[in-house]
Short mmCIF file of C-alpha atoms in Angstrom, two decimals:
data_model
loop_
_atom_site.label_atom_id
_atom_site.label_comp_id
_atom_site.label_asym_id
_atom_site.label_seq_id
_atom_site.Cartn_x
_atom_site.Cartn_y
_atom_site.Cartn_z
CA ALA A 1 112.34 118.12 -14.53
CA GLN A 2 108.82 119.42 -14.53
CA THR A 3 108.12 122.75 -12.86
CA VAL A 4 104.96 124.73 -12.19
CA THR A 5 105.02 128.50 -11.76
CA GLN A 6 102.31 130.75 -10.39
CA SER A 7 103.54 134.30 -10.82
CA GLN A 8 100.82 136.04 -8.80
CA PRO A 9 101.39 135.56 -5.05
CA GLU A 10 98.27 137.55 -4.15
CA MET A 11 95.18 138.79 -5.94
CA SER A 12 91.91 140.40 -4.98
CA VAL A 13 88.55 140.75 -6.68
CA GLN A 14 85.23 142.34 -5.87
CA GLU A 15 82.33 140.05 -5.18
CA ALA A 16 80.41 139.12 -8.35
CA GLU A 17 83.28 140.07 -10.63
CA THR A 18 85.57 137.82 -12.66
CA VAL A 19 89.19 137.02 -11.88
CA THR A 20 91.85 135.00 -13.69
CA LEU A 21 94.71 133.22 -11.98
CA SER A 22 97.80 132.40 -14.02
CA CYS A 23 99.83 129.21 -14.17
CA THR A 24 102.65 128.16 -16.44
CA TYR A 25 104.49 124.88 -16.47
CA ASP A 26 107.53 123.35 -18.06
CA THR A 27 107.64 119.81 -19.39
CA SER A 28 108.89 117.83 -22.34
CA GLU A 29 106.05 115.34 -21.96
CA ASN A 30 103.18 115.28 -24.43
CA ASN A 31 100.61 113.57 -22.25
CA TYR A 32 99.89 114.94 -18.83
CA TYR A 33 97.19 116.28 -16.54
CA LEU A 34 96.71 119.67 -14.94
CA PHE A 35 94.74 120.53 -11.85
CA TRP A 36 93.61 123.51 -9.85
CA TYR A 37 93.19 122.94 -6.14
CA LYS A 38 91.66 125.36 -3.65
CA GLN A 39 92.85 125.67 -0.05
CA PRO A 40 90.48 127.80 2.04
CA PRO A 41 91.40 129.07 5.52
CA SER A 42 90.44 125.65 6.90
CA ARG A 43 93.47 124.37 4.92
CA GLN A 44 91.51 121.49 3.41
CA MET A 45 92.69 120.99 -0.19
CA ILE A 46 89.74 120.77 -2.55
CA LEU A 47 89.88 119.89 -6.24
CA VAL A 48 88.46 122.71 -8.35
CA ILE A 49 89.01 121.52 -11.89
CA ARG A 50 91.07 119.09 -13.94
CA GLN A 51 92.29 119.15 -17.56
CA GLU A 52 93.71 116.35 -19.67
CA ALA A 53 96.40 117.61 -22.05
CA TYR A 54 95.11 115.50 -24.93
CA LYS A 55 91.76 117.29 -24.80
CA GLN A 56 91.56 120.51 -26.77
CA GLN A 57 88.35 121.61 -25.10
CA ASN A 58 88.83 123.69 -21.99
CA ALA A 59 87.41 122.18 -18.80
CA THR A 60 84.52 123.92 -17.04
CA GLU A 61 82.95 123.36 -13.63
CA ASN A 62 80.09 125.76 -12.93
CA ARG A 63 81.70 129.19 -12.28
CA PHE A 64 85.23 127.83 -12.78
CA SER A 65 86.82 127.42 -16.19
CA VAL A 66 90.31 127.09 -17.55
CA ASN A 67 92.17 128.49 -20.51
CA PHE A 68 94.54 125.72 -21.52
CA GLN A 69 97.18 126.75 -24.06
CA LYS A 70 99.31 123.66 -24.64
CA ALA A 71 101.85 125.24 -26.97
CA ALA A 72 102.40 128.11 -24.56
CA LYS A 73 102.35 125.73 -21.56
CA SER A 74 99.82 127.92 -19.86
CA PHE A 75 96.88 126.86 -17.70
CA SER A 76 94.93 129.78 -16.23
CA LEU A 77 91.86 129.55 -14.00
CA LYS A 78 88.92 131.90 -14.49
CA ILE A 79 86.46 132.38 -11.65
CA SER A 80 83.23 134.05 -12.72
CA ASP A 81 80.73 135.73 -10.41
CA SER A 82 83.20 135.59 -7.53
CA GLN A 83 81.76 134.74 -4.14
CA LEU A 84 83.09 135.38 -0.64
CA GLY A 85 83.53 131.63 -0.24
CA ASP A 86 86.04 131.65 -3.08
CA THR A 87 88.54 133.36 -0.77
CA ALA A 88 91.36 130.84 -0.56
CA MET A 89 94.80 129.91 -1.75
CA TYR A 90 94.75 128.35 -5.20
CA PHE A 91 97.34 125.87 -6.38
CA CYS A 92 98.06 124.78 -9.90
CA ALA A 93 99.40 121.22 -10.16
CA PHE A 94 100.87 118.99 -12.87
CA MET A 95 100.91 115.21 -13.21
CA MET A 96 102.70 113.20 -15.88
CA ASP A 97 100.67 110.56 -17.63
CA SER A 98 103.67 108.26 -17.88
CA SER A 99 104.74 108.39 -14.26
CA ASN A 100 102.26 105.83 -12.90
CA THR A 101 103.09 107.20 -9.48
CA GLY A 102 100.34 109.77 -9.16
CA LYS A 103 102.99 112.33 -8.25
CA LEU A 104 101.63 115.86 -8.30
CA ILE A 105 103.95 118.82 -8.81
CA PHE A 106 102.54 121.99 -7.30
CA GLY A 107 103.07 125.67 -7.97
CA GLN A 108 103.71 128.09 -5.14
CA GLY A 109 100.08 129.14 -4.89
CA THR A 110 98.07 132.34 -5.35
CA THR A 111 96.16 133.81 -2.45
CA LEU A 112 92.81 135.16 -3.64
CA GLN A 113 90.80 137.59 -1.55
CA VAL A 114 87.19 138.20 -2.57
CA LYS A 115 86.00 141.55 -1.23
CA PRO A 116 82.37 142.34 -0.42
CA ASP B 1 80.45 109.56 4.83
CA GLY B 2 83.57 108.58 2.92
CA GLY B 3 86.66 110.64 3.52
CA ILE B 4 90.17 111.03 4.83
CA THR B 5 90.93 111.79 8.46
CA GLN B 6 94.20 113.01 9.88
CA SER B 7 95.15 113.23 13.51
CA PRO B 8 96.11 115.06 15.51
CA LYS B 9 95.24 118.48 14.14
CA TYR B 10 98.22 119.99 15.98
CA LEU B 11 101.34 118.14 17.12
CA PHE B 12 104.31 119.35 19.11
CA ARG B 13 107.69 117.72 18.88
CA LYS B 14 110.61 118.03 21.26
CA GLU B 15 114.20 117.92 20.11
CA GLY B 16 115.34 114.38 19.34
CA GLN B 17 111.83 112.97 19.48
CA ASN B 18 110.09 110.85 16.84
CA VAL B 19 106.44 111.64 16.25
CA THR B 20 103.82 109.86 14.17
CA LEU B 21 101.06 111.47 12.15
CA SER B 22 97.97 109.41 11.44
CA CYS B 23 96.14 109.20 8.13
CA GLU B 24 93.06 107.01 7.65
CA GLN B 25 90.72 106.76 4.67
CA ASN B 26 87.46 104.89 4.06
CA LEU B 27 87.26 105.66 0.35
CA ASN B 28 88.55 102.19 -0.57
CA HIS B 29 91.48 103.84 -2.34
CA ASP B 30 94.62 101.79 -2.91
CA ALA B 31 96.99 104.73 -3.36
CA MET B 32 97.97 107.09 -0.55
CA TYR B 33 100.36 110.04 -0.36
CA TRP B 34 102.05 112.32 2.15
CA TYR B 35 102.85 115.94 1.33
CA ARG B 36 104.60 118.68 3.22
CA GLN B 37 103.52 122.33 2.91
CA ASP B 38 105.75 125.20 4.01
CA PRO B 39 104.62 128.85 4.12
CA GLY B 40 104.63 130.49 0.71
CA GLN B 41 105.34 127.22 -1.03
CA GLY B 42 103.36 124.55 -2.74
CA LEU B 43 103.10 120.98 -1.57
CA ARG B 44 106.05 118.62 -1.85
CA LEU B 45 105.77 114.85 -1.93
CA ILE B 46 107.34 112.95 0.96
CA TYR B 47 106.25 109.33 0.41
CA TYR B 48 103.60 107.50 -1.54
CA SER B 49 102.12 104.03 -1.59
CA GLN B 50 100.27 102.45 -4.49
CA ILE B 51 99.34 99.26 -2.65
CA VAL B 52 99.47 97.65 0.78
CA ASN B 53 102.95 96.66 1.98
CA ASP B 54 104.64 98.78 -0.66
CA PHE B 55 105.73 102.41 -0.62
CA GLN B 56 108.15 104.69 -2.44
CA LYS B 57 110.17 107.78 -1.56
CA GLY B 58 109.05 111.10 -2.91
CA ASP B 59 111.13 114.23 -3.38
CA ILE B 60 111.84 114.99 0.29
CA ALA B 61 111.84 111.62 2.10
CA GLU B 62 114.93 112.22 4.24
CA GLY B 63 114.07 112.27 7.94
CA TYR B 64 110.69 110.60 7.42
CA SER B 65 109.44 107.04 7.45
CA VAL B 66 106.11 105.38 6.61
CA SER B 67 104.36 102.04 6.79
CA ARG B 68 101.43 100.61 4.87
CA GLU B 69 100.18 97.54 6.69
CA LYS B 70 96.51 98.20 5.98
CA LYS B 71 94.74 99.63 2.97
CA GLU B 72 92.99 102.24 5.11
CA SER B 73 96.02 103.54 6.97
CA PHE B 74 99.28 105.27 5.99
CA PRO B 75 101.02 106.71 9.06
CA LEU B 76 103.97 109.07 8.71
CA THR B 77 106.77 109.19 11.28
CA VAL B 78 108.85 112.33 11.52
CA THR B 79 112.16 111.18 12.92
CA SER B 80 114.80 113.09 14.86
CA ALA B 81 116.84 113.12 11.65
CA GLN B 82 114.41 115.65 10.18
CA LYS B 83 116.06 118.88 11.30
CA ASN B 84 113.35 121.26 10.15
CA PRO B 85 110.04 119.48 10.74
CA THR B 86 107.85 122.51 11.37
CA ALA B 87 105.31 122.44 8.55
CA PHE B 88 101.78 121.52 7.59
CA TYR B 89 101.41 117.87 6.56
CA LEU B 90 98.73 116.69 4.19
CA CYS B 91 97.70 113.14 3.40
CA ALA B 92 95.91 112.24 0.19
CA SER B 93 94.48 109.15 -1.46
CA SER B 94 93.36 108.08 -4.90
CA ILE B 95 92.47 105.14 -7.06
CA PRO B 96 95.82 103.80 -8.35
CA GLY B 97 96.81 104.20 -11.97
CA GLY B 98 98.81 107.37 -11.75
CA VAL B 99 96.43 109.91 -13.21
CA GLU B 100 93.53 109.67 -10.87
CA THR B 101 92.44 112.69 -8.87
CA GLN B 102 93.82 112.85 -5.36
CA TYR B 103 91.58 113.66 -2.41
CA PHE B 104 93.10 115.32 0.62
CA GLY B 105 92.67 115.09 4.36
CA PRO B 106 92.38 118.16 6.63
CA GLY B 107 96.08 118.18 7.54
CA THR B 108 98.28 118.15 10.65
CA ARG B 109 100.27 121.15 11.83
CA LEU B 110 103.60 120.07 13.36
CA LEU B 111 105.49 122.47 15.58
CA VAL B 112 108.83 122.07 17.30
CA LEU B 113 109.11 123.02 20.97
#
């Protein structure tokens, strides 16, 4: 069975600095998709970034980028120039390509506090 | 504006009572999902539906039921058989095909009186 592990329950960063959130996963599949979702205090889940496992190039969305290491089964999220609005809980999620169900498997989440 | 709405925002359940959580979307998505979120944990899949009049159990379906009579709507009923229903419930939708990005509603907080 696939599992997703986020080993950092809580992190903090000063405004304008860079922070990296860790995520590891376990799967025997070769084709899959990885996601980072953000859940601010409003509790609305918002997609931050998505990575296809068959792509070697790391995904980037403005200040958010990932470091995808397929062999190590690692998928970390880097937030550059942190802003107060980045304060949220961040979830790493995994989806098998072969499932056809759209089932997402989530990690436990990392609470990020951006300090002024 | 296209989006997903969930109601109510807060819901209280008495012992032995069934309650229904509403999820509506106007994104024209065929696939819809229900997740449960407990404190300190990630989301877990309860039920999902890839098309109208069809739905499948997720990882924690016991004590829950769903229907999918319309493309726009995917209500979740928390039955009296669910002994620990206090949680935050999130509905999501996507284009079907398995690997499409899911978009989430604002959630419903269910509390037991």
